[in-house]
Amino acid sequence: MIRTDRIVIVGAGLGALYAALELAPRPVLMISPEALGDGASSAWAQGGVAAAMAASDSPEAHATDTVKAGAGTVDAEVAAMVTRVARDHILDLTSLGTPFDRDDKGGYVMSREAAHSAARVVRVQGDQAGKQIMETLIAALRDTPSVQVIEGALATRLESEGDRVTGVWITSAHTPSGEVLIEAPAVLLAGGGSGGLYAHTTNPPRIRGQVIGMAARAGALMADPEFVQFHPTGFDIGEDPAPLATEALRGEGAVLINKAGERFMLNVHPDAELAPRDIVARAIFAETQAGNRPMLDTCAALGARVLTMFPSVAETCARAGIDPVADPIPVAVAAHYHMGGIAANQAGRTSLGGLWVCGEASSTGLHGANRLASNGLLEALVYARNAAGDIAGTLPLTEAAPVTIRFPDGGSTPDPDAVADLRQTMTTHVGVRRTATGLKTALATIARLEADHAHDPSFLNMTSTATLIAAAALAREESRGGHWRDDFPNANPDLAHRTLIHLPDALAIRAAAAKDTA
């Protein structure tokens, strides 16, 4: 056991980095599975950060769009708070050196994305926002002596006394090892979402719901776990994870066609390619299921400009032997963002004392049933600052010596076959279209996998999150936002509220489902 006065931050994405900088000069210990900048969903974010920067726009309009996209379950107070401070965060990131795209007069170049009523997404080099913001924050972090980063370490479980978290257990992220307990005065979870629980995902390989599951197993309240956002346009080129064909391409006029050259979105929604993500995702999924090979055509809208405006897309196309100037890009639906997660108030506090959360692992009420495009990075920034301020207000300013970790021998890593089975189960039965039969089948499979690998805390974190998603999806007998039930295709006005659930509640639903499938 190691006892430290440092504030422990689990994760190394945008929320974690921003919170560590906000906490300075308070001593921080960051737990990062990979080298800084590697393996974080934030670095892969292509769209940008949503903020009402233009004189013709307003935070109120941004909030209205957020509430509308969230399909009836957004916390309006949270939406108002987040959109009100969005501009401040863009200006702060700019002052740190983030090279946001600017026009000839020095103004921010704004893009319009799905379900926004205005162009309000601030970008960097077209599709490089996440990468460039991360690089800016990492550079600032390197110059912040109060922050210590332990790379190559993976958090596996939380230590608690009663309803208060007192520390976190970690193990080696790359080789089997025993666990080490770090006791700390505060723990901030900023370790990403759960997209990697699905076989088709845009998330980095290690983002598989572990942080959410760890908090659930410690007794934290969860919110909205059934609401998973599937990105409509993951590259369908056989790569895992699936590279992302950013929504900004459609914002620039790219269209969705099938193998017959038909623009199928025209008959689906008045906004066609810029309809809310869940609608576009289901339409693309239907084309895939029908064998119609959906594709994103950038040729007429962008031509050769796609190569310079969207370098990540161009690089992926080159790798796959696709010429986006002349040929459409094959796309498929992929798990992208988890609206649900660990329930947090506006200060980033969870239901457990000593535990805060920010970023995709959290559920703040901002996203509701269907996240508005490019609100993800914004939420991470806002709640990282809020949580850091709240933590700082509860702890005295102290000094702390660096922490030295030596992992004991032993331990294990998750069985790759079990992980693959879990991921395929989630894609098949808990994906973009769901039914009671499929969800019960998924829960029975998750229970079997969990029983067979009960010795592995990292895998138990995955199965705990998977259980929460599937159980809450089974309980919500309607279709709303990112949650679609073929057997309940309409929204139920009586269910226009958030889901609040503890892991034992989800396990009870799982046990009942197992009886039905026995």
Coordinates of C-alpha atoms in Angstrom, one line a residue:
M1 CA 0.0 0.0 0.0
I2 CA 1.1 3.5 -0.8
R3 CA -0.3 6.6 1.0
T4 CA 0.0 10.0 -0.7
D5 CA -1.4 13.5 -0.3
R6 CA -1.6 13.8 -4.1
I7 CA -5.0 13.9 -5.8
V8 CA -5.2 10.8 -8.0
I9 CA -6.6 11.3 -11.5
V10 CA -7.4 8.1 -13.3
G11 CA -7.0 8.6 -17.1
A12 CA -4.9 10.7 -19.4
G13 CA -7.4 12.2 -21.9
L14 CA -8.6 15.8 -22.2
G15 CA -10.6 15.8 -19.0
A16 CA -7.7 14.4 -17.0
L17 CA -5.1 16.7 -18.4
Y18 CA -7.3 19.8 -18.1
A19 CA -8.2 19.0 -14.5
A20 CA -4.6 18.4 -13.5
L21 CA -3.6 21.8 -14.9
E22 CA -6.6 23.4 -13.1
L23 CA -5.6 21.8 -9.8
A24 CA -2.0 23.3 -9.9
P25 CA -0.2 23.9 -7.7
R26 CA -2.0 21.2 -5.7
P27 CA 0.0 17.9 -6.2
V28 CA -1.6 15.5 -8.6
L29 CA -0.8 11.9 -9.5
M30 CA -2.1 10.8 -13.0
I31 CA -2.6 7.1 -13.7
S32 CA -2.2 6.6 -17.5
P33 CA -2.3 3.1 -19.2
E34 CA -0.3 4.4 -22.2
A35 CA 2.2 7.2 -22.8
L36 CA 0.6 10.6 -22.6
G37 CA -1.3 11.3 -25.7
D38 CA -1.7 7.6 -26.7
G39 CA -4.8 5.6 -26.3
A40 CA -7.2 8.4 -25.2
S41 CA -10.5 9.0 -27.0
S42 CA -9.9 12.7 -26.8
A43 CA -6.9 12.5 -29.2
W44 CA -9.1 10.8 -31.8
A45 CA -11.9 13.4 -31.7
Q46 CA -12.1 14.9 -35.2
G47 CA -15.1 17.2 -35.1
G48 CA -14.1 19.9 -32.6
V49 CA -15.6 21.7 -29.6
A50 CA -19.1 23.2 -29.8
A51 CA -19.3 26.8 -28.5
A52 CA -21.3 29.9 -29.5
M53 CA -18.4 32.0 -30.6
A54 CA -20.1 33.9 -33.5
A55 CA -21.9 37.2 -33.0
S56 CA -24.9 35.7 -34.6
D57 CA -25.0 32.8 -32.2
S58 CA -25.8 32.5 -28.5
P59 CA -25.3 30.1 -25.6
E60 CA -29.1 30.0 -25.3
A61 CA -29.4 28.8 -28.9
H62 CA -26.7 26.2 -28.2
A63 CA -28.5 25.1 -25.1
T64 CA -31.8 24.8 -27.0
D65 CA -30.2 22.6 -29.6
T66 CA -28.6 20.5 -26.9
V67 CA -32.0 19.9 -25.2
K68 CA -33.7 19.2 -28.5
A69 CA -31.1 16.6 -29.6
G70 CA -31.2 14.9 -26.2
A71 CA -34.8 13.6 -26.9
G72 CA -36.5 14.7 -23.8
T73 CA -34.1 13.7 -21.0
V74 CA -31.5 16.5 -21.0
D75 CA -31.1 18.4 -17.7
A76 CA -31.9 22.0 -18.9
E77 CA -30.0 23.6 -16.1
V78 CA -26.9 21.7 -16.9
A79 CA -27.2 22.5 -20.6
A80 CA -27.6 26.2 -19.8
M81 CA -24.5 26.1 -17.5
V82 CA -22.3 24.2 -20.0
T83 CA -23.1 26.3 -23.0
R84 CA -22.8 29.6 -21.0
V85 CA -19.1 28.9 -20.2
A86 CA -18.2 27.3 -23.5
R87 CA -16.7 30.4 -24.9
D88 CA -14.4 30.9 -21.9
H89 CA -12.9 27.4 -22.4
I90 CA -12.2 28.1 -26.1
L91 CA -10.4 31.3 -25.2
D92 CA -8.4 29.5 -22.5
L93 CA -7.4 26.8 -24.8
T94 CA -6.4 29.4 -27.3
S95 CA -4.3 31.2 -24.7
L96 CA -2.5 27.9 -24.0
G97 CA -1.6 27.7 -27.7
T98 CA -4.3 25.5 -29.3
P99 CA -4.1 26.4 -33.0
F100 CA -7.8 26.7 -33.8
D101 CA -8.7 27.4 -37.4
R102 CA -9.0 31.1 -38.0
D103 CA -10.1 33.2 -40.9
D104 CA -8.3 36.1 -42.6
K105 CA -9.6 38.5 -39.9
G106 CA -8.6 36.4 -37.0
G107 CA -12.0 35.0 -36.2
Y108 CA -12.7 31.4 -35.4
V109 CA -13.7 29.3 -38.3
M110 CA -17.0 27.6 -37.3
S111 CA -18.5 24.4 -38.8
R112 CA -22.0 23.2 -38.6
E113 CA -22.6 19.6 -37.5
A114 CA -25.7 17.5 -37.1
A115 CA -28.7 18.9 -35.1
H116 CA -27.0 22.3 -34.6
S117 CA -29.0 25.3 -35.8
A118 CA -25.8 27.3 -36.5
A119 CA -22.2 26.8 -37.4
R120 CA -20.6 26.7 -33.9
V121 CA -18.0 23.9 -33.9
V122 CA -14.5 25.2 -33.5
R123 CA -12.0 23.0 -35.3
V124 CA -8.3 22.6 -35.8
Q125 CA -6.9 21.8 -39.3
G126 CA -10.3 20.4 -40.3
D127 CA -10.3 17.1 -38.4
Q128 CA -7.4 17.5 -35.9
A129 CA -9.1 19.1 -33.0
G130 CA -8.7 16.3 -30.4
K131 CA -5.1 15.6 -31.3
Q132 CA -4.1 19.3 -31.3
I133 CA -5.8 20.1 -28.1
M134 CA -4.3 17.1 -26.4
E135 CA -0.8 18.1 -27.6
T136 CA -1.3 21.6 -26.3
L137 CA -2.4 20.4 -22.9
I138 CA 0.4 17.8 -22.7
A139 CA 3.0 20.5 -23.4
A140 CA 1.5 22.6 -20.6
L141 CA 1.5 19.6 -18.3
R142 CA 5.2 19.0 -18.9
D143 CA 5.8 22.4 -17.5
T144 CA 3.7 21.9 -14.4
P145 CA 5.9 20.5 -11.6
S146 CA 2.9 19.7 -9.3
V147 CA 1.8 16.9 -11.7
Q148 CA 3.3 13.4 -11.6
V149 CA 2.3 11.0 -14.3
I150 CA 2.6 7.2 -13.9
E151 CA 2.5 5.7 -17.4
G152 CA 1.8 2.1 -18.1
A153 CA -0.5 1.7 -15.1
L154 CA -4.1 0.5 -15.2
A155 CA -6.7 1.3 -12.5
T156 CA -8.6 -1.9 -11.6
R157 CA -10.8 -1.1 -8.6
L158 CA -11.6 1.5 -5.9
E159 CA -10.9 1.2 -2.2
S160 CA -13.6 2.5 0.0
E161 CA -14.7 2.8 3.6
G162 CA -18.5 2.9 3.9
D163 CA -19.7 5.4 1.3
R164 CA -16.3 7.1 0.9
V165 CA -13.6 6.3 -1.6
T166 CA -10.2 6.2 0.0
G167 CA -8.0 5.1 -2.8
V168 CA -7.5 3.2 -6.1
W169 CA -5.9 -0.2 -6.9
I170 CA -3.6 -0.2 -10.0
T171 CA -1.7 -2.9 -11.9
S172 CA 0.7 -2.9 -14.9
A173 CA -1.1 -2.1 -18.1
H174 CA 1.2 -4.1 -20.3
T175 CA 2.3 -7.2 -18.5
P176 CA 0.6 -9.4 -15.9
S177 CA 1.3 -8.1 -12.4
G178 CA -0.2 -7.9 -8.9
E179 CA -2.1 -4.9 -7.7
V180 CA -0.9 -1.9 -5.7
L181 CA -3.2 0.2 -3.5
I182 CA -2.7 4.0 -3.6
E183 CA -4.6 5.7 -0.8
A184 CA -5.3 9.4 -1.6
P185 CA -7.5 12.2 -0.3
A186 CA -9.4 12.5 -3.5
V187 CA -9.9 10.4 -6.7
L188 CA -11.0 11.9 -10.0
L189 CA -12.1 9.4 -12.6
A190 CA -11.4 10.6 -16.2
G191 CA -10.8 7.4 -18.0
G192 CA -13.1 7.4 -20.9
G193 CA -16.3 5.7 -22.0
S194 CA -17.3 2.2 -23.1
G195 CA -17.3 2.1 -26.9
G196 CA -14.7 -0.6 -27.0
L197 CA -17.2 -3.0 -25.5
Y198 CA -18.6 -3.3 -29.0
A199 CA -17.0 -5.2 -31.8
H200 CA -17.4 -2.3 -34.2
T201 CA -16.2 0.9 -32.5
T202 CA -14.3 4.2 -33.1
N203 CA -12.8 4.1 -29.6
P204 CA -9.2 3.3 -28.8
P205 CA -8.5 -0.3 -27.9
R206 CA -8.4 0.1 -24.1
I207 CA -11.6 2.1 -23.7
R208 CA -13.9 -0.7 -22.7
G209 CA -16.0 0.6 -19.8
Q210 CA -13.5 -0.2 -17.1
V211 CA -13.7 3.1 -15.3
I212 CA -17.5 3.1 -15.3
G213 CA -17.5 -0.6 -14.1
M214 CA -15.0 0.1 -11.4
A215 CA -17.2 2.9 -9.9
A216 CA -20.3 0.7 -10.3
R217 CA -18.6 -2.1 -8.4
A218 CA -17.7 0.3 -5.6
G219 CA -21.4 1.3 -5.2
A220 CA -21.6 4.5 -7.2
L221 CA -24.9 5.6 -8.7
M222 CA -25.1 5.2 -12.4
A223 CA -27.2 7.3 -14.9
D224 CA -28.5 6.6 -18.4
P225 CA -26.3 3.5 -19.2
E226 CA -28.7 2.4 -22.0
F227 CA -28.0 5.4 -24.1
V228 CA -25.0 4.6 -26.4
Q229 CA -24.4 6.8 -29.4
F230 CA -23.4 4.9 -32.6
H231 CA -21.5 7.0 -35.1
P232 CA -23.0 6.6 -38.5
T233 CA -19.8 6.8 -40.5
G234 CA -17.0 4.7 -39.3
F235 CA -14.8 3.6 -42.1
D236 CA -15.9 0.1 -43.2
I237 CA -12.4 -1.2 -44.2
G238 CA -11.9 -4.0 -41.8
E239 CA -9.9 -2.1 -39.2
D240 CA -10.4 -2.4 -35.4
P241 CA -11.0 0.2 -34.1
A242 CA -12.8 1.6 -37.1
P243 CA -11.3 4.9 -38.3
L244 CA -13.8 7.8 -38.2
A245 CA -15.2 9.7 -41.2
T246 CA -15.9 12.8 -39.3
E247 CA -19.4 14.3 -39.3
A248 CA -17.8 17.6 -40.5
L249 CA -17.5 16.0 -43.9
R250 CA -21.3 15.9 -44.1
G251 CA -21.3 19.5 -42.7
E252 CA -19.3 20.4 -45.8
G253 CA -21.8 18.8 -48.1
A254 CA -20.7 15.2 -48.4
V255 CA -23.7 12.9 -49.1
L256 CA -24.6 9.3 -48.2
I257 CA -25.3 6.9 -51.0
N258 CA -25.7 3.2 -51.4
K259 CA -24.2 0.9 -54.0
A260 CA -26.9 2.0 -56.5
G261 CA -25.8 5.6 -56.1
E262 CA -29.0 6.6 -54.3
R263 CA -29.0 9.3 -51.6
F264 CA -31.1 7.2 -49.1
M265 CA -31.2 9.9 -46.4
L266 CA -33.5 12.2 -48.5
N267 CA -36.4 9.9 -47.8
V268 CA -35.6 9.4 -44.1
H269 CA -35.4 12.9 -42.6
P270 CA -35.9 16.5 -43.7
D271 CA -32.3 17.3 -42.7
A272 CA -31.0 14.3 -44.7
E273 CA -27.3 13.7 -44.0
L274 CA -27.4 16.3 -41.1
A275 CA -30.3 14.5 -39.2
P276 CA -29.5 13.5 -35.6
R277 CA -26.9 10.8 -35.3
D278 CA -29.3 8.1 -34.2
I279 CA -31.5 8.5 -37.2
V280 CA -28.6 8.5 -39.6
A281 CA -27.0 5.5 -37.9
R282 CA -30.2 3.4 -38.1
A283 CA -30.6 4.4 -41.8
I284 CA -27.0 3.3 -42.6
F285 CA -27.5 0.1 -40.5
A286 CA -30.6 -0.7 -42.5
E287 CA -28.7 -0.2 -45.8
T288 CA -25.9 -2.5 -44.5
Q289 CA -28.4 -5.2 -43.4
A290 CA -30.0 -5.0 -46.8
G291 CA -26.7 -5.6 -48.5
N292 CA -26.7 -2.1 -50.1
R293 CA -23.2 -1.1 -49.1
P294 CA -23.6 2.4 -47.7
M295 CA -20.9 4.9 -48.7
L296 CA -20.0 8.6 -48.0
D297 CA -19.5 10.5 -51.2
T298 CA -17.2 13.6 -50.8
C299 CA -16.4 14.0 -54.5
A300 CA -18.8 16.7 -55.6
A301 CA -18.9 18.7 -52.3
L302 CA -15.2 18.7 -51.6
G303 CA -13.2 17.3 -54.5
A304 CA -9.5 17.6 -53.9
R305 CA -10.0 19.9 -51.0
V306 CA -10.8 16.8 -48.8
L307 CA -7.1 15.9 -48.9
T308 CA -6.0 19.1 -47.2
M309 CA -9.1 20.0 -45.2
F310 CA -9.4 16.6 -43.5
P311 CA -5.9 15.0 -43.3
S312 CA -6.9 12.2 -41.0
V313 CA -9.6 11.1 -43.5
A314 CA -7.1 11.4 -46.3
E315 CA -4.5 9.3 -44.4
T316 CA -7.1 6.6 -43.7
C317 CA -8.2 6.6 -47.3
A318 CA -4.6 6.3 -48.6
R319 CA -4.0 3.4 -46.2
A320 CA -7.1 1.6 -47.5
G321 CA -6.4 2.3 -51.2
I322 CA -9.4 4.7 -51.5
D323 CA -9.2 7.9 -53.5
P324 CA -11.8 10.2 -51.9
V325 CA -11.5 12.7 -54.7
A326 CA -12.9 10.2 -57.2
D327 CA -14.5 7.4 -55.2
P328 CA -17.0 7.2 -52.2
I329 CA -15.9 5.9 -48.8
P330 CA -17.5 2.7 -47.5
V331 CA -19.0 3.4 -44.1
A332 CA -20.7 1.4 -41.3
V333 CA -22.2 2.1 -37.9
A334 CA -19.8 2.0 -35.0
A335 CA -20.1 2.5 -31.2
H336 CA -18.8 6.0 -30.6
Y337 CA -19.9 7.7 -27.4
H338 CA -21.6 6.7 -24.1
M339 CA -24.1 9.3 -22.9
G340 CA -24.5 7.3 -19.7
G341 CA -22.0 6.6 -17.0
I342 CA -21.3 7.6 -13.4
A343 CA -23.9 10.0 -12.2
A344 CA -22.3 13.4 -11.4
N345 CA -23.7 16.7 -10.2
Q346 CA -22.6 20.1 -11.6
A347 CA -19.4 20.0 -9.5
G348 CA -18.4 16.6 -10.8
R349 CA -19.2 14.9 -7.5
T350 CA -20.4 11.3 -7.6
S351 CA -22.7 9.6 -5.0
L352 CA -19.6 8.4 -3.1
G353 CA -17.5 10.7 -0.9
G354 CA -14.0 11.4 -2.1
L355 CA -14.8 10.5 -5.7
W356 CA -15.3 12.9 -8.6
V357 CA -15.7 12.2 -12.4
C358 CA -15.5 14.1 -15.6
G359 CA -15.5 13.3 -19.3
E360 CA -17.2 10.4 -21.0
A361 CA -17.1 8.1 -17.9
S362 CA -19.6 10.6 -16.4
S363 CA -23.3 11.1 -16.9
T364 CA -24.1 14.8 -16.1
G365 CA -27.5 15.2 -17.7
L366 CA -26.0 17.3 -20.6
H367 CA -26.4 14.7 -23.3
G368 CA -29.7 13.1 -22.5
A369 CA -30.6 10.3 -24.8
N370 CA -28.6 11.5 -27.8
R371 CA -25.5 13.7 -27.5
L372 CA -25.4 16.8 -29.7
A373 CA -22.4 16.7 -32.0
S374 CA -19.1 18.1 -30.5
N375 CA -20.6 18.6 -27.1
G376 CA -18.4 15.7 -25.8
L377 CA -15.1 17.6 -25.6
L378 CA -16.9 20.6 -24.3
E379 CA -18.4 18.6 -21.4
A380 CA -15.0 17.2 -20.6
L381 CA -13.5 20.7 -20.3
V382 CA -16.3 22.2 -18.3
Y383 CA -16.6 19.3 -15.8
A384 CA -12.8 19.0 -15.5
R385 CA -12.6 22.6 -14.3
N386 CA -15.7 22.2 -12.1
A387 CA -14.4 19.1 -10.5
A388 CA -10.9 20.5 -10.0
G389 CA -12.4 23.6 -8.3
D390 CA -14.6 21.5 -6.1
I391 CA -11.7 19.2 -5.1
A392 CA -9.5 22.2 -4.4
G393 CA -12.2 23.7 -2.2
T394 CA -12.3 20.6 0.0
L395 CA -8.6 20.0 0.5
P396 CA -5.9 22.1 2.0
L397 CA -3.0 23.2 -0.2
T398 CA -0.1 20.8 0.7
E399 CA 3.1 19.5 -0.7
A400 CA 3.6 15.8 -1.6
A401 CA 6.6 13.7 -2.5
P402 CA 6.6 11.8 -5.8
V403 CA 5.1 8.3 -5.7
T404 CA 7.2 5.3 -6.6
I405 CA 5.4 2.2 -7.8
R406 CA 6.8 -1.3 -7.9
F407 CA 4.2 -3.9 -9.1
P408 CA 4.4 -7.3 -7.4
D409 CA 4.6 -10.5 -9.5
G410 CA 1.4 -12.4 -10.3
G411 CA -1.9 -11.2 -11.7
S412 CA -3.4 -11.8 -15.1
T413 CA -4.7 -10.0 -18.2
P414 CA -8.2 -10.4 -19.6
D415 CA -8.6 -13.5 -21.8
P416 CA -8.7 -12.1 -25.4
D417 CA -11.3 -14.7 -26.4
A418 CA -13.6 -13.7 -23.6
V419 CA -13.2 -10.1 -24.5
A420 CA -14.0 -10.8 -28.2
D421 CA -17.0 -12.8 -27.2
L422 CA -18.3 -10.0 -25.0
R423 CA -17.7 -7.4 -27.7
Q424 CA -19.5 -9.4 -30.4
T425 CA -22.4 -10.1 -28.0
M426 CA -22.8 -6.3 -27.4
T427 CA -22.7 -5.5 -31.1
T428 CA -25.2 -8.3 -32.0
H429 CA -27.7 -7.8 -29.2
V430 CA -27.1 -4.4 -27.5
G431 CA -26.3 -2.3 -30.6
V432 CA -28.1 0.2 -32.7
R433 CA -31.3 -1.9 -32.8
R434 CA -32.5 -3.9 -29.8
T435 CA -35.2 -6.3 -28.7
A436 CA -36.2 -8.0 -25.5
T437 CA -35.1 -11.4 -26.8
G438 CA -31.7 -10.1 -27.9
L439 CA -31.1 -8.2 -24.7
K440 CA -31.9 -11.2 -22.5
T441 CA -29.6 -13.3 -24.6
A442 CA -26.9 -10.7 -24.1
L443 CA -27.4 -10.6 -20.3
A444 CA -27.2 -14.4 -20.1
T445 CA -23.9 -14.4 -22.1
I446 CA -22.4 -11.6 -20.0
A447 CA -23.3 -13.5 -16.8
R448 CA -21.6 -16.7 -18.2
L449 CA -18.5 -14.8 -19.2
E450 CA -18.3 -13.0 -15.8
A451 CA -18.6 -16.3 -13.9
D452 CA -15.9 -17.9 -16.0
H453 CA -13.5 -15.0 -15.4
A454 CA -14.4 -13.8 -11.9
H455 CA -10.7 -13.7 -10.9
D456 CA -9.9 -10.8 -13.3
P457 CA -10.9 -7.4 -11.9
S458 CA -10.4 -5.6 -15.3
F459 CA -12.7 -8.0 -17.1
L460 CA -15.2 -7.7 -14.3
N461 CA -15.2 -3.9 -14.8
M462 CA -16.1 -4.6 -18.5
T463 CA -18.9 -7.0 -17.7
S464 CA -20.3 -4.7 -15.1
T465 CA -20.6 -1.9 -17.6
A466 CA -22.0 -4.2 -20.2
T467 CA -24.6 -5.5 -17.7
L468 CA -25.6 -1.9 -16.9
I469 CA -26.1 -1.0 -20.5
A470 CA -28.1 -4.2 -21.4
A471 CA -30.2 -4.2 -18.2
A472 CA -31.2 -0.6 -18.5
A473 CA -31.9 -1.1 -22.2
L474 CA -34.2 -4.0 -21.3
A475 CA -36.0 -2.0 -18.7
R476 CA -36.6 1.0 -21.0
E477 CA -39.5 -0.3 -23.1
E478 CA -39.5 2.5 -25.6
S479 CA -37.3 4.0 -28.3
R480 CA -35.6 7.3 -27.4
G481 CA -32.5 8.9 -28.8
G482 CA -29.6 6.4 -29.1
H483 CA -31.7 3.7 -27.6
W484 CA -33.9 1.9 -30.2
R485 CA -36.2 -1.0 -29.5
D486 CA -37.7 -2.8 -32.5
D487 CA -40.3 -4.2 -30.2
F488 CA -41.1 -0.7 -28.7
P489 CA -40.5 1.6 -31.7
N490 CA -42.2 4.7 -30.2
A491 CA -41.3 7.0 -27.4
N492 CA -43.3 6.8 -24.2
P493 CA -44.0 10.2 -22.7
D494 CA -44.1 8.6 -19.3
L495 CA -40.5 7.6 -19.7
A496 CA -39.1 11.0 -20.6
H497 CA -36.7 11.0 -17.7
R498 CA -33.2 9.9 -16.9
T499 CA -32.4 6.4 -15.7
L500 CA -30.8 6.2 -12.2
I501 CA -29.5 2.7 -11.3
H502 CA -27.0 0.9 -9.1
L503 CA -25.1 -2.2 -10.2
P504 CA -27.1 -4.5 -7.9
D505 CA -30.3 -3.3 -9.6
A506 CA -28.8 -4.2 -13.0
L507 CA -27.7 -7.6 -11.7
A508 CA -31.2 -8.3 -10.5
I509 CA -32.6 -7.6 -14.0
R510 CA -29.9 -9.9 -15.4
A511 CA -30.8 -12.7 -13.0
A512 CA -34.5 -12.4 -14.0
A513 CA -33.5 -12.4 -17.7
A514 CA -31.4 -15.5 -17.2
K515 CA -34.5 -17.4 -15.9
D516 CA -36.4 -16.4 -19.0
T517 CA -33.7 -17.7 -21.3
A518 CA -33.1 -20.9 -19.3

